[in-house]
Amino acid sequence: MIGKTRQRTGENYRDRAQRKWVSQITILPAATLGITVIAMTRADEWLSGEDPSVSGVLLAAAAAINLLLIPVMLMGWDGGSRKQKRLLEDELTRAYRASAITCAFWMLLVGAMSVYLVGLWKPHLAVVALPMVLWVAAATAALRFAQLHRRAEREMGGDA
């Protein structure tokens, strides 16, 4: 039964591994958005003096560090990707990764410049907005990579 399904779809283990990896990368921005908003709220409370506890600072720092998961996974540096490197690392994936990282770089550059300019007048707001700028850049990389990968799958499906 499994063999017939595989023959019908023309999908092999490598295709399934790549599809699963891309799905995980696609889900990460949604999963990290909530903690990013919480971090912004906690940073605002801490800077306003409402919650001077260390837990607020730790949560804000944890959220920023949590955002590193997206580029780490996209680059294939996480544990799961490293184990399956031979399946996930090919020339097309490297080209998609480069395009995604380039888009993220431009988003980060524009976002950082905007936060800097806002910070000249409202430093408090700039510090609070930084996690969102980081999230937007990381999400851009993940979603651009997924978009390119899924477009290639559709085009290859049409060729078969």
GROMACS .gro file of C-alpha atoms in nm:
model
  160
    1MET     CA    1   0.000   0.000   0.000
    2ILE     CA    2   0.275   0.246   0.091
    3GLY     CA    3   0.470   0.158  -0.224
    4LYS     CA    4   0.165   0.227  -0.444
    5THR     CA    5   0.108   0.564  -0.276
    6ARG     CA    6   0.471   0.657  -0.327
    7GLN     CA    7   0.455   0.553  -0.696
    8ARG     CA    8   0.139   0.752  -0.757
    9THR     CA    9   0.273   1.070  -0.606
   10GLY     CA   10   0.630   1.021  -0.728
   11GLU     CA   11   0.748   1.132  -0.385
   12ASN     CA   12   1.055   0.982  -0.222
   13TYR     CA   13   1.201   1.011   0.127
   14ARG     CA   14   1.405   1.319   0.032
   15ASP     CA   15   1.094   1.501  -0.093
   16ARG     CA   16   0.903   1.419   0.226
   17ALA     CA   17   1.197   1.529   0.446
   18GLN     CA   18   1.225   1.860   0.259
   19ARG     CA   19   0.850   1.919   0.273
   20LYS     CA   20   0.846   1.856   0.649
   21TRP     CA   21   1.146   2.088   0.700
   22VAL     CA   22   0.985   2.368   0.496
   23SER     CA   23   0.658   2.325   0.688
   24GLN     CA   24   0.843   2.365   1.017
   25ILE     CA   25   1.015   2.678   0.886
   26THR     CA   26   0.678   2.815   0.772
   27ILE     CA   27   0.517   2.761   1.114
   28LEU     CA   28   0.798   2.924   1.315
   29PRO     CA   29   0.702   3.288   1.244
   30ALA     CA   30   0.350   3.229   1.375
   31ALA     CA   31   0.484   3.043   1.676
   32THR     CA   32   0.726   3.322   1.766
   33LEU     CA   33   0.491   3.615   1.705
   34GLY     CA   34   0.309   3.571   2.035
   35ILE     CA   35   0.624   3.565   2.245
   36THR     CA   36   0.755   3.866   2.053
   37VAL     CA   37   0.445   4.069   2.142
   38ILE     CA   38   0.473   3.955   2.504
   39ALA     CA   39   0.839   4.060   2.507
   40MET     CA   40   0.749   4.402   2.373
   41THR     CA   41   0.484   4.441   2.643
   42ARG     CA   42   0.720   4.329   2.918
   43ALA     CA   43   0.996   4.560   2.793
   44ASP     CA   44   0.751   4.850   2.790
   45GLU     CA   45   0.642   4.772   3.147
   46TRP     CA   46   1.002   4.741   3.261
   47LEU     CA   47   1.112   5.066   3.096
   48SER     CA   48   0.807   5.247   3.237
   49GLY     CA   49   0.894   5.130   3.586
   50GLU     CA   50   0.570   4.933   3.621
   51ASP     CA   51   0.744   4.597   3.653
   52PRO     CA   52   1.104   4.639   3.763
   53SER     CA   53   1.143   4.264   3.830
   54VAL     CA   54   1.415   4.060   3.671
   55SER     CA   55   1.156   3.819   3.528
   56GLY     CA   56   1.031   4.088   3.289
   57VAL     CA   57   1.380   4.149   3.157
   58LEU     CA   58   1.448   3.777   3.130
   59LEU     CA   59   1.128   3.723   2.932
   60ALA     CA   60   1.214   4.007   2.695
   61ALA     CA   61   1.564   3.864   2.647
   62ALA     CA   62   1.430   3.511   2.599
   63ALA     CA   63   1.195   3.631   2.328
   64ALA     CA   64   1.478   3.801   2.140
   65ILE     CA   65   1.690   3.489   2.168
   66ASN     CA   66   1.390   3.277   2.063
   67LEU     CA   67   1.382   3.469   1.735
   68LEU     CA   68   1.720   3.318   1.654
   69LEU     CA   69   1.545   2.985   1.599
   70ILE     CA   70   1.414   3.098   1.262
   71PRO     CA   71   1.746   3.186   1.095
   72VAL     CA   72   1.923   2.894   1.268
   73MET     CA   73   1.670   2.651   1.124
   74LEU     CA   74   1.666   2.821   0.785
   75MET     CA   75   2.044   2.796   0.762
   76GLY     CA   76   2.029   2.428   0.856
   77TRP     CA   77   2.227   2.474   1.177
   78ASP     CA   78   1.971   2.315   1.411
   79GLY     CA   79   2.005   1.956   1.530
   80GLY     CA   80   1.735   1.806   1.306
   81SER     CA   81   1.863   1.976   0.992
   82ARG     CA   82   2.221   1.874   1.063
   83LYS     CA   83   2.118   1.509   1.096
   84GLN     CA   84   1.949   1.519   0.756
   85LYS     CA   85   2.195   1.751   0.586
   86ARG     CA   86   2.244   1.522   0.287
   87LEU     CA   87   1.869   1.537   0.220
   88LEU     CA   88   1.815   1.907   0.282
   89GLU     CA   89   2.129   2.055   0.128
   90ASP     CA   90   2.130   2.094  -0.249
   91GLU     CA   91   2.210   2.370  -0.496
   92LEU     CA   92   1.850   2.487  -0.531
   93THR     CA   93   1.801   2.500  -0.153
   94ARG     CA   94   2.119   2.707  -0.116
   95ALA     CA   95   1.994   2.949  -0.383
   96TYR     CA   96   1.656   2.981  -0.208
   97ARG     CA   97   1.830   3.030   0.125
   98ALA     CA   98   2.045   3.309  -0.021
   99SER     CA   99   1.739   3.483  -0.164
  100ALA     CA  100   1.552   3.452   0.167
  101ILE     CA  101   1.844   3.585   0.370
  102THR     CA  102   1.886   3.876   0.127
  103CYS     CA  103   1.518   3.972   0.168
  104ALA     CA  104   1.552   3.946   0.546
  105PHE     CA  105   1.865   4.162   0.540
  106TRP     CA  106   1.681   4.440   0.357
  107MET     CA  107   1.386   4.419   0.593
  108LEU     CA  108   1.622   4.434   0.891
  109LEU     CA  109   1.811   4.727   0.743
  110VAL     CA  110   1.494   4.928   0.678
  111GLY     CA  111   1.350   4.832   1.016
  112ALA     CA  112   1.666   4.921   1.208
  113MET     CA  113   1.693   5.253   1.025
  114SER     CA  114   1.329   5.328   1.107
  115VAL     CA  115   1.371   5.237   1.474
  116TYR     CA  116   1.684   5.452   1.491
  117LEU     CA  117   1.499   5.752   1.350
  118VAL     CA  118   1.204   5.698   1.585
  119GLY     CA  119   1.453   5.658   1.871
  120LEU     CA  120   1.589   6.007   1.813
  121TRP     CA  121   1.256   6.145   1.936
  122LYS     CA  122   1.111   5.856   2.137
  123PRO     CA  123   1.389   5.627   2.269
  124HIS     CA  124   1.146   5.431   2.485
  125LEU     CA  125   0.933   5.340   2.182
  126ALA     CA  126   1.240   5.244   1.980
  127VAL     CA  127   1.356   4.991   2.240
  128VAL     CA  128   1.007   4.843   2.264
  129ALA     CA  129   0.978   4.815   1.883
  130LEU     CA  130   1.309   4.636   1.828
  131PRO     CA  131   1.179   4.283   1.890
  132MET     CA  132   0.912   4.337   1.623
  133VAL     CA  133   1.175   4.454   1.374
  134LEU     CA  134   1.375   4.138   1.447
  135TRP     CA  135   1.063   3.925   1.410
  136VAL     CA  136   0.968   4.086   1.077
  137ALA     CA  137   1.315   4.021   0.937
  138ALA     CA  138   1.322   3.659   1.057
  139ALA     CA  139   0.966   3.594   0.936
  140THR     CA  140   1.052   3.745   0.598
  141ALA     CA  141   1.339   3.499   0.558
  142ALA     CA  142   1.126   3.201   0.656
  143LEU     CA  143   0.827   3.292   0.444
  144ARG     CA  144   1.034   3.386   0.139
  145PHE     CA  145   1.218   3.053   0.158
  146ALA     CA  146   0.889   2.863   0.190
  147GLN     CA  147   0.739   3.059  -0.099
  148LEU     CA  148   1.031   2.975  -0.329
  149HIS     CA  149   1.030   2.611  -0.226
  150ARG     CA  150   0.656   2.567  -0.275
  151ARG     CA  151   0.665   2.745  -0.611
  152ALA     CA  152   0.933   2.502  -0.727
  153GLU     CA  153   0.722   2.207  -0.606
  154ARG     CA  154   0.423   2.334  -0.805
  155GLU     CA  155   0.634   2.382  -1.117
  156MET     CA  156   0.788   2.036  -1.083
  157GLY     CA  157   0.442   1.888  -1.028
  158GLY     CA  158   0.331   2.042  -1.358
  159ASP     CA  159   0.629   1.890  -1.541
  160ALA     CA  160   0.556   1.535  -1.425
   0.00000   0.00000   0.00000
